[in-house]
Amino acid sequence: SIMQGEDVEAPILQLITIRAIATGNGLPRYRMLMSDGVNILSSFMLATQQNSLVDEGHLVAHAICKINRFIVNILKDGRKVIILMDLDVVKTADVVGGKIGNPVLYAEEELKAPLEEYVNKRYPGLVKVVRNQKREGLIRARIEGWKVASGQITGFFDAHVEFTAGW
């Protein structure tokens, strides 16, 4: 729900992993994988004012967290990053004992198959979905799409755009 822009009040999530990332200003930043028990999202960053939770050993893998306040930032390449501005550890990792459920990565479970199904049903034989083996960036992705295009006209559009009859 968060990734789809819905207003979610105080979600409860499990921390799967947390790791420090390099920054230029000296303050450590932390990237986190979080789970709702069904899906794992890799798009979380801890706001630096919450670093004390890591420093004091409260925020470790498998802890259960209540997210009190967050901001969703959209990067230039369209990816979303959720900045956790305020959170509470409601159950420590030693109490939880491990990962809850059998969550799968959100992008694999929720995005790939439904897109192909939607495109094939709505535009049979007209639209091709091309996936690169790794992230290539917007321009390279469009070049790869152009290479496999077979029509007289090739169009590239962003994920939030849908062409209609007569465009």
mmCIF file with all atom_site columns, C-alpha atoms in Angstrom:
data_model
loop_
_atom_site.group_PDB
_atom_site.id
_atom_site.type_symbol
_atom_site.label_atom_id
_atom_site.label_alt_id
_atom_site.label_comp_id
_atom_site.label_asym_id
_atom_site.label_entity_id
_atom_site.label_seq_id
_atom_site.pdbx_PDB_ins_code
_atom_site.Cartn_x
_atom_site.Cartn_y
_atom_site.Cartn_z
_atom_site.occupancy
_atom_site.B_iso_or_equiv
_atom_site.pdbx_formal_charge
_atom_site.auth_seq_id
_atom_site.auth_comp_id
_atom_site.auth_asym_id
_atom_site.auth_atom_id
_atom_site.pdbx_PDB_model_num
ATOM 1   C CA . SER A 1 1   ? 0.000  0.000   0.000   1.00 0.00 ? 1   SER A CA 1
ATOM 2   C CA . ILE A 1 2   ? 2.824  2.404   0.855   1.00 0.00 ? 2   ILE A CA 1
ATOM 3   C CA . MET A 1 3   ? 4.525  1.808   -2.505  1.00 0.00 ? 3   MET A CA 1
ATOM 4   C CA . GLN A 1 4   ? 1.264  2.466   -4.337  1.00 0.00 ? 4   GLN A CA 1
ATOM 5   C CA . GLY A 1 5   ? 0.915  5.884   -2.695  1.00 0.00 ? 5   GLY A CA 1
ATOM 6   C CA . GLU A 1 6   ? -1.890 4.959   -0.309  1.00 0.00 ? 6   GLU A CA 1
ATOM 7   C CA . ASP A 1 7   ? -2.126 6.688   3.050   1.00 0.00 ? 7   ASP A CA 1
ATOM 8   C CA . VAL A 1 8   ? -1.133 4.063   5.592   1.00 0.00 ? 8   VAL A CA 1
ATOM 9   C CA . GLU A 1 9   ? -1.361 4.957   9.257   1.00 0.00 ? 9   GLU A CA 1
ATOM 10  C CA . ALA A 1 10  ? 1.304  3.484   11.550  1.00 0.00 ? 10  ALA A CA 1
ATOM 11  C CA . PRO A 1 11  ? 2.112  0.284   9.645   1.00 0.00 ? 11  PRO A CA 1
ATOM 12  C CA . ILE A 1 12  ? 3.728  -2.563  11.582  1.00 0.00 ? 12  ILE A CA 1
ATOM 13  C CA . LEU A 1 13  ? 6.682  -4.089  9.718   1.00 0.00 ? 13  LEU A CA 1
ATOM 14  C CA . GLN A 1 14  ? 9.475  -6.508  10.470  1.00 0.00 ? 14  GLN A CA 1
ATOM 15  C CA . LEU A 1 15  ? 13.066 -5.501  9.822   1.00 0.00 ? 15  LEU A CA 1
ATOM 16  C CA . ILE A 1 16  ? 14.703 -8.201  7.697   1.00 0.00 ? 16  ILE A CA 1
ATOM 17  C CA . THR A 1 17  ? 18.172 -6.681  7.230   1.00 0.00 ? 17  THR A CA 1
ATOM 18  C CA . ILE A 1 18  ? 19.866 -3.380  7.891   1.00 0.00 ? 18  ILE A CA 1
ATOM 19  C CA . ARG A 1 19  ? 23.184 -2.178  6.557   1.00 0.00 ? 19  ARG A CA 1
ATOM 20  C CA . ALA A 1 20  ? 25.165 1.033   6.674   1.00 0.00 ? 20  ALA A CA 1
ATOM 21  C CA . ILE A 1 21  ? 25.813 2.808   3.382   1.00 0.00 ? 21  ILE A CA 1
ATOM 22  C CA . ALA A 1 22  ? 28.595 5.239   2.599   1.00 0.00 ? 22  ALA A CA 1
ATOM 23  C CA . THR A 1 23  ? 27.805 8.941   2.756   1.00 0.00 ? 23  THR A CA 1
ATOM 24  C CA . GLY A 1 24  ? 29.868 12.017  2.123   1.00 0.00 ? 24  GLY A CA 1
ATOM 25  C CA . ASN A 1 25  ? 28.904 13.915  5.275   1.00 0.00 ? 25  ASN A CA 1
ATOM 26  C CA . GLY A 1 26  ? 30.180 11.484  7.895   1.00 0.00 ? 26  GLY A CA 1
ATOM 27  C CA . LEU A 1 27  ? 26.796 10.602  9.402   1.00 0.00 ? 27  LEU A CA 1
ATOM 28  C CA . PRO A 1 28  ? 25.973 6.951   8.796   1.00 0.00 ? 28  PRO A CA 1
ATOM 29  C CA . ARG A 1 29  ? 22.865 6.165   6.743   1.00 0.00 ? 29  ARG A CA 1
ATOM 30  C CA . TYR A 1 30  ? 21.111 2.834   6.898   1.00 0.00 ? 30  TYR A CA 1
ATOM 31  C CA . ARG A 1 31  ? 19.317 0.946   4.145   1.00 0.00 ? 31  ARG A CA 1
ATOM 32  C CA . MET A 1 32  ? 16.750 -1.567  5.319   1.00 0.00 ? 32  MET A CA 1
ATOM 33  C CA . LEU A 1 33  ? 14.715 -4.477  3.992   1.00 0.00 ? 33  LEU A CA 1
ATOM 34  C CA . MET A 1 34  ? 11.305 -4.529  5.665   1.00 0.00 ? 34  MET A CA 1
ATOM 35  C CA . SER A 1 35  ? 8.520  -7.125  5.542   1.00 0.00 ? 35  SER A CA 1
ATOM 36  C CA . ASP A 1 36  ? 4.806  -7.195  6.236   1.00 0.00 ? 36  ASP A CA 1
ATOM 37  C CA . GLY A 1 37  ? 4.956  -10.994 6.454   1.00 0.00 ? 37  GLY A CA 1
ATOM 38  C CA . VAL A 1 38  ? 3.875  -11.408 2.819   1.00 0.00 ? 38  VAL A CA 1
ATOM 39  C CA . ASN A 1 39  ? 6.216  -9.116  0.871   1.00 0.00 ? 39  ASN A CA 1
ATOM 40  C CA . ILE A 1 40  ? 9.720  -7.776  1.402   1.00 0.00 ? 40  ILE A CA 1
ATOM 41  C CA . LEU A 1 41  ? 10.451 -4.220  0.319   1.00 0.00 ? 41  LEU A CA 1
ATOM 42  C CA . SER A 1 42  ? 14.024 -3.075  -0.235  1.00 0.00 ? 42  SER A CA 1
ATOM 43  C CA . SER A 1 43  ? 13.275 0.630   -0.496  1.00 0.00 ? 43  SER A CA 1
ATOM 44  C CA . PHE A 1 44  ? 13.642 1.797   3.096   1.00 0.00 ? 44  PHE A CA 1
ATOM 45  C CA . MET A 1 45  ? 16.155 4.282   4.503   1.00 0.00 ? 45  MET A CA 1
ATOM 46  C CA . LEU A 1 46  ? 16.432 5.274   8.133   1.00 0.00 ? 46  LEU A CA 1
ATOM 47  C CA . ALA A 1 47  ? 16.408 9.017   8.806   1.00 0.00 ? 47  ALA A CA 1
ATOM 48  C CA . THR A 1 48  ? 19.639 10.013  10.551  1.00 0.00 ? 48  THR A CA 1
ATOM 49  C CA . GLN A 1 49  ? 17.765 11.292  13.629  1.00 0.00 ? 49  GLN A CA 1
ATOM 50  C CA . GLN A 1 50  ? 16.760 7.631   14.207  1.00 0.00 ? 50  GLN A CA 1
ATOM 51  C CA . ASN A 1 51  ? 20.382 6.358   14.163  1.00 0.00 ? 51  ASN A CA 1
ATOM 52  C CA . SER A 1 52  ? 20.377 5.997   17.949  1.00 0.00 ? 52  SER A CA 1
ATOM 53  C CA . LEU A 1 53  ? 18.073 2.967   17.554  1.00 0.00 ? 53  LEU A CA 1
ATOM 54  C CA . VAL A 1 54  ? 20.894 1.254   15.657  1.00 0.00 ? 54  VAL A CA 1
ATOM 55  C CA . ASP A 1 55  ? 23.672 2.590   17.892  1.00 0.00 ? 55  ASP A CA 1
ATOM 56  C CA . GLU A 1 56  ? 21.913 1.298   21.012  1.00 0.00 ? 56  GLU A CA 1
ATOM 57  C CA . GLY A 1 57  ? 21.255 -2.123  19.467  1.00 0.00 ? 57  GLY A CA 1
ATOM 58  C CA . HIS A 1 58  ? 17.442 -1.883  19.390  1.00 0.00 ? 58  HIS A CA 1
ATOM 59  C CA . LEU A 1 59  ? 17.049 -1.887  15.614  1.00 0.00 ? 59  LEU A CA 1
ATOM 60  C CA . VAL A 1 60  ? 18.428 -5.226  14.434  1.00 0.00 ? 60  VAL A CA 1
ATOM 61  C CA . ALA A 1 61  ? 17.245 -7.922  12.012  1.00 0.00 ? 61  ALA A CA 1
ATOM 62  C CA . HIS A 1 62  ? 13.865 -9.469  12.919  1.00 0.00 ? 62  HIS A CA 1
ATOM 63  C CA . ALA A 1 63  ? 12.737 -6.634  15.203  1.00 0.00 ? 63  ALA A CA 1
ATOM 64  C CA . ILE A 1 64  ? 9.090  -5.602  14.793  1.00 0.00 ? 64  ILE A CA 1
ATOM 65  C CA . CYS A 1 65  ? 8.633  -1.887  14.174  1.00 0.00 ? 65  CYS A CA 1
ATOM 66  C CA . LYS A 1 66  ? 5.718  0.517   14.247  1.00 0.00 ? 66  LYS A CA 1
ATOM 67  C CA . ILE A 1 67  ? 6.299  3.196   11.624  1.00 0.00 ? 67  ILE A CA 1
ATOM 68  C CA . ASN A 1 68  ? 4.941  6.439   13.064  1.00 0.00 ? 68  ASN A CA 1
ATOM 69  C CA . ARG A 1 69  ? 6.020  8.776   10.276  1.00 0.00 ? 69  ARG A CA 1
ATOM 70  C CA . PHE A 1 70  ? 7.542  8.244   6.846   1.00 0.00 ? 70  PHE A CA 1
ATOM 71  C CA . ILE A 1 71  ? 8.173  10.115  3.614   1.00 0.00 ? 71  ILE A CA 1
ATOM 72  C CA . VAL A 1 72  ? 8.080  8.550   0.148   1.00 0.00 ? 72  VAL A CA 1
ATOM 73  C CA . ASN A 1 73  ? 10.673 10.064  -2.203  1.00 0.00 ? 73  ASN A CA 1
ATOM 74  C CA . ILE A 1 74  ? 10.668 9.334   -5.928  1.00 0.00 ? 74  ILE A CA 1
ATOM 75  C CA . LEU A 1 75  ? 14.140 9.165   -7.486  1.00 0.00 ? 75  LEU A CA 1
ATOM 76  C CA . LYS A 1 76  ? 14.998 10.415  -10.976 1.00 0.00 ? 76  LYS A CA 1
ATOM 77  C CA . ASP A 1 77  ? 14.806 6.870   -12.355 1.00 0.00 ? 77  ASP A CA 1
ATOM 78  C CA . GLY A 1 78  ? 11.288 6.419   -10.946 1.00 0.00 ? 78  GLY A CA 1
ATOM 79  C CA . ARG A 1 79  ? 12.209 4.190   -8.012  1.00 0.00 ? 79  ARG A CA 1
ATOM 80  C CA . LYS A 1 80  ? 10.653 5.019   -4.661  1.00 0.00 ? 80  LYS A CA 1
ATOM 81  C CA . VAL A 1 81  ? 12.552 5.314   -1.395  1.00 0.00 ? 81  VAL A CA 1
ATOM 82  C CA . ILE A 1 82  ? 10.705 5.328   1.902   1.00 0.00 ? 82  ILE A CA 1
ATOM 83  C CA . ILE A 1 83  ? 12.478 7.434   4.519   1.00 0.00 ? 83  ILE A CA 1
ATOM 84  C CA . LEU A 1 84  ? 11.545 6.314   8.032   1.00 0.00 ? 84  LEU A CA 1
ATOM 85  C CA . MET A 1 85  ? 11.348 9.546   10.021  1.00 0.00 ? 85  MET A CA 1
ATOM 86  C CA . ASP A 1 86  ? 9.975  8.114   13.276  1.00 0.00 ? 86  ASP A CA 1
ATOM 87  C CA . LEU A 1 87  ? 9.556  4.522   14.400  1.00 0.00 ? 87  LEU A CA 1
ATOM 88  C CA . ASP A 1 88  ? 9.214  2.465   17.543  1.00 0.00 ? 88  ASP A CA 1
ATOM 89  C CA . VAL A 1 89  ? 10.613 -1.023  18.084  1.00 0.00 ? 89  VAL A CA 1
ATOM 90  C CA . VAL A 1 90  ? 7.544  -2.809  19.475  1.00 0.00 ? 90  VAL A CA 1
ATOM 91  C CA . LYS A 1 91  ? 9.142  -6.271  19.729  1.00 0.00 ? 91  LYS A CA 1
ATOM 92  C CA . THR A 1 92  ? 12.856 -6.845  19.907  1.00 0.00 ? 92  THR A CA 1
ATOM 93  C CA . ALA A 1 93  ? 14.562 -9.428  17.713  1.00 0.00 ? 93  ALA A CA 1
ATOM 94  C CA . ASP A 1 94  ? 15.317 -11.752 20.632  1.00 0.00 ? 94  ASP A CA 1
ATOM 95  C CA . VAL A 1 95  ? 11.598 -11.932 21.482  1.00 0.00 ? 95  VAL A CA 1
ATOM 96  C CA . VAL A 1 96  ? 10.538 -12.492 17.852  1.00 0.00 ? 96  VAL A CA 1
ATOM 97  C CA . GLY A 1 97  ? 13.201 -15.128 17.188  1.00 0.00 ? 97  GLY A CA 1
ATOM 98  C CA . GLY A 1 98  ? 13.242 -15.006 13.386  1.00 0.00 ? 98  GLY A CA 1
ATOM 99  C CA . LYS A 1 99  ? 11.547 -13.974 10.184  1.00 0.00 ? 99  LYS A CA 1
ATOM 100 C CA . ILE A 1 100 ? 7.750  -13.980 10.280  1.00 0.00 ? 100 ILE A CA 1
ATOM 101 C CA . GLY A 1 101 ? 6.010  -15.738 7.391   1.00 0.00 ? 101 GLY A CA 1
ATOM 102 C CA . ASN A 1 102 ? 7.635  -16.564 4.078   1.00 0.00 ? 102 ASN A CA 1
ATOM 103 C CA . PRO A 1 103 ? 7.776  -13.137 2.412   1.00 0.00 ? 103 PRO A CA 1
ATOM 104 C CA . VAL A 1 104 ? 8.935  -12.647 -1.180  1.00 0.00 ? 104 VAL A CA 1
ATOM 105 C CA . LEU A 1 105 ? 10.381 -9.569  -2.837  1.00 0.00 ? 105 LEU A CA 1
ATOM 106 C CA . TYR A 1 106 ? 7.567  -7.186  -3.728  1.00 0.00 ? 106 TYR A CA 1
ATOM 107 C CA . ALA A 1 107 ? 8.738  -6.480  -7.286  1.00 0.00 ? 107 ALA A CA 1
ATOM 108 C CA . GLU A 1 108 ? 8.940  -10.159 -8.185  1.00 0.00 ? 108 GLU A CA 1
ATOM 109 C CA . GLU A 1 109 ? 5.589  -11.061 -6.692  1.00 0.00 ? 109 GLU A CA 1
ATOM 110 C CA . GLU A 1 110 ? 3.515  -7.998  -7.466  1.00 0.00 ? 110 GLU A CA 1
ATOM 111 C CA . LEU A 1 111 ? 4.828  -6.306  -10.579 1.00 0.00 ? 111 LEU A CA 1
ATOM 112 C CA . LYS A 1 112 ? 6.227  -8.614  -13.237 1.00 0.00 ? 112 LYS A CA 1
ATOM 113 C CA . ALA A 1 113 ? 3.521  -11.208 -13.925 1.00 0.00 ? 113 ALA A CA 1
ATOM 114 C CA . PRO A 1 114 ? 0.517  -8.850  -13.644 1.00 0.00 ? 114 PRO A CA 1
ATOM 115 C CA . LEU A 1 115 ? 2.097  -6.410  -16.120 1.00 0.00 ? 115 LEU A CA 1
ATOM 116 C CA . GLU A 1 116 ? 2.593  -9.113  -18.756 1.00 0.00 ? 116 GLU A CA 1
ATOM 117 C CA . GLU A 1 117 ? -0.922 -10.439 -18.147 1.00 0.00 ? 117 GLU A CA 1
ATOM 118 C CA . TYR A 1 118 ? -2.435 -6.966  -18.435 1.00 0.00 ? 118 TYR A CA 1
ATOM 119 C CA . VAL A 1 119 ? -0.515 -6.053  -21.604 1.00 0.00 ? 119 VAL A CA 1
ATOM 120 C CA . ASN A 1 120 ? -1.208 -9.384  -23.323 1.00 0.00 ? 120 ASN A CA 1
ATOM 121 C CA . LYS A 1 121 ? -4.909 -9.198  -22.517 1.00 0.00 ? 121 LYS A CA 1
ATOM 122 C CA . ARG A 1 122 ? -5.428 -5.529  -23.366 1.00 0.00 ? 122 ARG A CA 1
ATOM 123 C CA . TYR A 1 123 ? -3.044 -5.195  -26.349 1.00 0.00 ? 123 TYR A CA 1
ATOM 124 C CA . PRO A 1 124 ? -2.544 -8.682  -27.825 1.00 0.00 ? 124 PRO A CA 1
ATOM 125 C CA . GLY A 1 125 ? 0.321  -8.615  -30.317 1.00 0.00 ? 125 GLY A CA 1
ATOM 126 C CA . LEU A 1 126 ? 0.684  -4.822  -30.177 1.00 0.00 ? 126 LEU A CA 1
ATOM 127 C CA . VAL A 1 127 ? 2.871  -4.154  -27.127 1.00 0.00 ? 127 VAL A CA 1
ATOM 128 C CA . LYS A 1 128 ? 6.057  -5.935  -26.084 1.00 0.00 ? 128 LYS A CA 1
ATOM 129 C CA . VAL A 1 129 ? 7.376  -5.878  -22.535 1.00 0.00 ? 129 VAL A CA 1
ATOM 130 C CA . VAL A 1 130 ? 11.188 -6.025  -22.547 1.00 0.00 ? 130 VAL A CA 1
ATOM 131 C CA . ARG A 1 131 ? 13.073 -6.733  -19.329 1.00 0.00 ? 131 ARG A CA 1
ATOM 132 C CA . ASN A 1 132 ? 16.819 -6.304  -18.991 1.00 0.00 ? 132 ASN A CA 1
ATOM 133 C CA . GLN A 1 133 ? 18.870 -8.741  -16.919 1.00 0.00 ? 133 GLN A CA 1
ATOM 134 C CA . LYS A 1 134 ? 19.951 -5.898  -14.615 1.00 0.00 ? 134 LYS A CA 1
ATOM 135 C CA . ARG A 1 135 ? 19.099 -2.235  -14.058 1.00 0.00 ? 135 ARG A CA 1
ATOM 136 C CA . GLU A 1 136 ? 20.421 -0.318  -17.028 1.00 0.00 ? 136 GLU A CA 1
ATOM 137 C CA . GLY A 1 137 ? 18.867 3.108   -16.591 1.00 0.00 ? 137 GLY A CA 1
ATOM 138 C CA . LEU A 1 138 ? 16.111 4.749   -18.597 1.00 0.00 ? 138 LEU A CA 1
ATOM 139 C CA . ILE A 1 139 ? 17.983 5.495   -21.835 1.00 0.00 ? 139 ILE A CA 1
ATOM 140 C CA . ARG A 1 140 ? 19.597 2.054   -22.157 1.00 0.00 ? 140 ARG A CA 1
ATOM 141 C CA . ALA A 1 141 ? 16.269 0.386   -21.366 1.00 0.00 ? 141 ALA A CA 1
ATOM 142 C CA . ARG A 1 142 ? 14.600 2.344   -24.175 1.00 0.00 ? 142 ARG A CA 1
ATOM 143 C CA . ILE A 1 143 ? 17.426 1.471   -26.582 1.00 0.00 ? 143 ILE A CA 1
ATOM 144 C CA . GLU A 1 144 ? 16.941 -2.235  -25.794 1.00 0.00 ? 144 GLU A CA 1
ATOM 145 C CA . GLY A 1 145 ? 13.214 -1.839  -26.412 1.00 0.00 ? 145 GLY A CA 1
ATOM 146 C CA . TRP A 1 146 ? 13.877 -0.102  -29.723 1.00 0.00 ? 146 TRP A CA 1
ATOM 147 C CA . LYS A 1 147 ? 16.153 -2.982  -30.811 1.00 0.00 ? 147 LYS A CA 1
ATOM 148 C CA . VAL A 1 148 ? 13.320 -5.520  -30.512 1.00 0.00 ? 148 VAL A CA 1
ATOM 149 C CA . ALA A 1 149 ? 10.574 -3.260  -31.867 1.00 0.00 ? 149 ALA A CA 1
ATOM 150 C CA . SER A 1 150 ? 8.996  -4.491  -35.086 1.00 0.00 ? 150 SER A CA 1
ATOM 151 C CA . GLY A 1 151 ? 6.391  -1.847  -35.938 1.00 0.00 ? 151 GLY A CA 1
ATOM 152 C CA . GLN A 1 152 ? 6.695  1.152   -38.232 1.00 0.00 ? 152 GLN A CA 1
ATOM 153 C CA . ILE A 1 153 ? 6.265  3.444   -35.255 1.00 0.00 ? 153 ILE A CA 1
ATOM 154 C CA . THR A 1 154 ? 7.983  2.923   -31.918 1.00 0.00 ? 154 THR A CA 1
ATOM 155 C CA . GLY A 1 155 ? 6.643  4.659   -28.817 1.00 0.00 ? 155 GLY A CA 1
ATOM 156 C CA . PHE A 1 156 ? 8.116  4.828   -25.354 1.00 0.00 ? 156 PHE A CA 1
ATOM 157 C CA . PHE A 1 157 ? 6.028  5.897   -22.411 1.00 0.00 ? 157 PHE A CA 1
ATOM 158 C CA . ASP A 1 158 ? 6.313  5.979   -18.660 1.00 0.00 ? 158 ASP A CA 1
ATOM 159 C CA . ALA A 1 159 ? 4.532  3.500   -16.391 1.00 0.00 ? 159 ALA A CA 1
ATOM 160 C CA . HIS A 1 160 ? 1.768  5.959   -15.461 1.00 0.00 ? 160 HIS A CA 1
ATOM 161 C CA . VAL A 1 161 ? 0.804  6.620   -19.111 1.00 0.00 ? 161 VAL A CA 1
ATOM 162 C CA . GLU A 1 162 ? -1.596 4.544   -21.182 1.00 0.00 ? 162 GLU A CA 1
ATOM 163 C CA . PHE A 1 163 ? -2.249 5.180   -24.856 1.00 0.00 ? 163 PHE A CA 1
ATOM 164 C CA . THR A 1 164 ? -5.869 5.126   -25.964 1.00 0.00 ? 164 THR A CA 1
ATOM 165 C CA . ALA A 1 165 ? -7.486 4.660   -29.360 1.00 0.00 ? 165 ALA A CA 1
ATOM 166 C CA . GLY A 1 166 ? -6.762 7.552   -31.713 1.00 0.00 ? 166 GLY A CA 1
ATOM 167 C CA . TRP A 1 167 ? -3.800 8.989   -29.838 1.00 0.00 ? 167 TRP A CA 1
#
